[in-house]
mmCIF file of C-alpha atoms in Angstrom:
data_model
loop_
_atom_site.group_PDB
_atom_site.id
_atom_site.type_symbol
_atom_site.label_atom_id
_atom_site.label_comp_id
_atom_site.label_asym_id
_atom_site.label_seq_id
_atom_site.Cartn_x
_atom_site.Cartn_y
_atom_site.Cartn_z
ATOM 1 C CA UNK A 1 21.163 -59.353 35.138
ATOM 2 C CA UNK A 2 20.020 -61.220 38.275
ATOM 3 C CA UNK A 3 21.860 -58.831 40.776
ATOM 4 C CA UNK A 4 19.766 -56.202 38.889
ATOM 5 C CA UNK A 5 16.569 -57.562 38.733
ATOM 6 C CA UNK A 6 16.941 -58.316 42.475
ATOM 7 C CA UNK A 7 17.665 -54.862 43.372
ATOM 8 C CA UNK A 8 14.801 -53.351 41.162
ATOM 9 C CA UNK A 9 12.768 -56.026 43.287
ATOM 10 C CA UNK A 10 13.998 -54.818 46.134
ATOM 11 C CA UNK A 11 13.294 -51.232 45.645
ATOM 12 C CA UNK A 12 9.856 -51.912 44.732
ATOM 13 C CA UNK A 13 9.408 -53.799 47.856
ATOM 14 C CA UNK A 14 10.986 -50.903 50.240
ATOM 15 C CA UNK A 15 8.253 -48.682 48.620
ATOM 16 C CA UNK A 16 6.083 -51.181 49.829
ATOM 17 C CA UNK A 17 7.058 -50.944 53.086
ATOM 18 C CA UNK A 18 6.820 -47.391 53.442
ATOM 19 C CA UNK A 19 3.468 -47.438 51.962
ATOM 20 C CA UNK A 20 2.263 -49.879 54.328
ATOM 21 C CA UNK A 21 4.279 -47.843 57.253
ATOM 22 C CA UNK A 22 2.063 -44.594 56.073
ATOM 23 C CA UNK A 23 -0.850 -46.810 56.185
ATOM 24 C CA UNK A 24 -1.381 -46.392 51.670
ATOM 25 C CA UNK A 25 -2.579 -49.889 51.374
ATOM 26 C CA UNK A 26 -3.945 -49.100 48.387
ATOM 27 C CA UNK A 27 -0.750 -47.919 47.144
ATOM 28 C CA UNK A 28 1.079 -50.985 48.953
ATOM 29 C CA UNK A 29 -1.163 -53.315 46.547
ATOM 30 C CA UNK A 30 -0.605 -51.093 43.258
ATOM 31 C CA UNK A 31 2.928 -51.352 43.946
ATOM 32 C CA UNK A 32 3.568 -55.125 44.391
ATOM 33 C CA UNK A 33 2.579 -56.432 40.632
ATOM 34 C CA UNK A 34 5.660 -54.409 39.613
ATOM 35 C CA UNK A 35 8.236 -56.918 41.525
ATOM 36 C CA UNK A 36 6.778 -59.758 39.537
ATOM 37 C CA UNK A 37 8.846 -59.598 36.193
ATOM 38 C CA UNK A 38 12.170 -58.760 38.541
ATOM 39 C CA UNK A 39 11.760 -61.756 40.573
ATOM 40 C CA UNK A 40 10.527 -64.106 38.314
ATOM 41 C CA UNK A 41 13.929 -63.507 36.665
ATOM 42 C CA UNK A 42 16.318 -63.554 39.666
ATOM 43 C CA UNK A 43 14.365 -66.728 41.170
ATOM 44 C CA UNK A 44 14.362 -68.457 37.890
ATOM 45 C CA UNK A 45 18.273 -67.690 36.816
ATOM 46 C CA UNK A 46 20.000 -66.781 40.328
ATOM 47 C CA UNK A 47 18.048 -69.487 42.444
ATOM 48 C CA UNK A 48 16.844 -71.993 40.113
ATOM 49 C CA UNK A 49 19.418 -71.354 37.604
ATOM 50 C CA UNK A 50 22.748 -70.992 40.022
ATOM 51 C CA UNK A 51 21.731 -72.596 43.366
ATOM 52 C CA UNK A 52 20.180 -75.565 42.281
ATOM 53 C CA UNK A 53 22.689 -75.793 39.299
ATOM 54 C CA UNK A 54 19.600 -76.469 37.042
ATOM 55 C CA UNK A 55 19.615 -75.895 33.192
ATOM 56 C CA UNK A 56 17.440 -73.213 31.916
ATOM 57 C CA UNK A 57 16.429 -73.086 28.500
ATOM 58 C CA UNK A 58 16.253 -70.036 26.750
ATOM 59 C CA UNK A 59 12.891 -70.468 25.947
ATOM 60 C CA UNK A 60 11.716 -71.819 29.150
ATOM 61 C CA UNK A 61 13.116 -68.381 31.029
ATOM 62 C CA UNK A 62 11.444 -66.396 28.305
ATOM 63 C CA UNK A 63 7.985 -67.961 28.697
ATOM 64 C CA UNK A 64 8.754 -67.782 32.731
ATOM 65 C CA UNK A 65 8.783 -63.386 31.695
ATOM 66 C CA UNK A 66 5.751 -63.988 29.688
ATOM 67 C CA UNK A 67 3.853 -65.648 32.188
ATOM 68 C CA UNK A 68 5.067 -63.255 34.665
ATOM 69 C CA UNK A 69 4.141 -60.541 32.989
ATOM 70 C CA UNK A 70 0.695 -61.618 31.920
ATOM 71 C CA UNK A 71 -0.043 -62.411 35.882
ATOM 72 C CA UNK A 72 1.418 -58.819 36.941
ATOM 73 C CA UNK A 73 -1.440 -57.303 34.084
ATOM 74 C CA UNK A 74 -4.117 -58.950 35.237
ATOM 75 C CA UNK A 75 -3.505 -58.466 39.482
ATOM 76 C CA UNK A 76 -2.763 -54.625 37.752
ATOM 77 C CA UNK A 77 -5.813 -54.752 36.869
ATOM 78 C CA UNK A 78 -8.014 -55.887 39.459
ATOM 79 C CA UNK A 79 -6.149 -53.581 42.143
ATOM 80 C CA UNK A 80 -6.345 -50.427 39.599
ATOM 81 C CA UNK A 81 -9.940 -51.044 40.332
ATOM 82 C CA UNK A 82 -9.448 -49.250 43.990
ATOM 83 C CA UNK A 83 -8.933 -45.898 42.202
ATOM 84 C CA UNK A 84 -11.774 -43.954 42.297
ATOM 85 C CA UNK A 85 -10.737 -41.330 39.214
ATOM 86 C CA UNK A 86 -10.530 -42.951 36.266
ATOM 87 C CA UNK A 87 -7.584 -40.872 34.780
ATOM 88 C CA UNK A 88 -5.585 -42.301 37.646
ATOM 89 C CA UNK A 89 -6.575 -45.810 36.722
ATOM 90 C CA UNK A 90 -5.831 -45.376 32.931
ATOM 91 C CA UNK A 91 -2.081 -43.530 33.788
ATOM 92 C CA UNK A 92 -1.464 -46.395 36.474
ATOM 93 C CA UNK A 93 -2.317 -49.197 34.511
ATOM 94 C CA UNK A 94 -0.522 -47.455 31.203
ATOM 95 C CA UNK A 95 2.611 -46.463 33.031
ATOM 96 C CA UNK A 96 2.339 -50.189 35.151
ATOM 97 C CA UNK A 97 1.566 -52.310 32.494
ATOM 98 C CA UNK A 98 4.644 -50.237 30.129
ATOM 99 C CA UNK A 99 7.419 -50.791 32.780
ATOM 100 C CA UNK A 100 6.600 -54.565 32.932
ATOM 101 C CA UNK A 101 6.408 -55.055 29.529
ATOM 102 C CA UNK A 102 9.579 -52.744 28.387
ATOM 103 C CA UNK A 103 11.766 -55.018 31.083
ATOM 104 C CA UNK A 104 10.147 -58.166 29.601
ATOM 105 C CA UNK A 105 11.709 -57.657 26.750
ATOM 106 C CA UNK A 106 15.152 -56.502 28.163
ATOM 107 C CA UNK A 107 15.554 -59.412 30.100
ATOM 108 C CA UNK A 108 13.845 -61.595 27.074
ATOM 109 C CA UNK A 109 16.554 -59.978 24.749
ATOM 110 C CA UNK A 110 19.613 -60.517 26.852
ATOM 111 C CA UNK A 111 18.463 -64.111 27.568
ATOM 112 C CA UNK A 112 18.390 -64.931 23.740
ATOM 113 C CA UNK A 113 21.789 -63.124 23.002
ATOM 114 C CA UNK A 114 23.337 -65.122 25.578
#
């Protein structure tokens, strides 16, 4: 699952760049919370895990998601605060806030079956 979460990561972060090329940088910021849960995964299994040939409890990577994903809520949070429409706000922090949670607990649920 790291080679996945690092190329979810990585699309997020080639949106990114395109929204900072079209000069969005609202959009830039909305869309940068959303490669939290991806890399907290690959650095924690595929750096941490592989590279440094460390030992990585299941619980320890699953608290690493939950922390990850309770950091992505609140900077969703504070940058939903650039929309000026409130429906926008309430769909981007609904549809935000859904993704990371739903892939917390895909990556939570293959960590504890393996």
């Amino acid at each position: 699952m790291s080679i996945e979460c690092a190329v979810i990561a990585g699309i997020f972060l080639l949106m990114s760049m395109i929204f900072w090329r079209r000069r969005r940088i609202q959009w830039l910021w909305a869309n940068l919370p959303l490669t939290l849960v991806p890399l907290a995964y690959f650095v924690t299994y595929a750096v941490v895990g592989k590279m440094f040939r460390v030992e990585i409890s299941d619980i320890a990577g699953v608290i690493v998601l939950i922390a990850a994903v309770a950091v992505s809520c609140v900077w969703l949070g504070l940058v939903s605060n650039g929309f000026s429409d409130r429906k926008t706000r309430i769909t981007y922090i609904g549809i935000a806030n859904s993704f990371n949670v739903a892939l917390s607990v895909i990556l939570s649920i293959d960590i504890l079956n393996n």
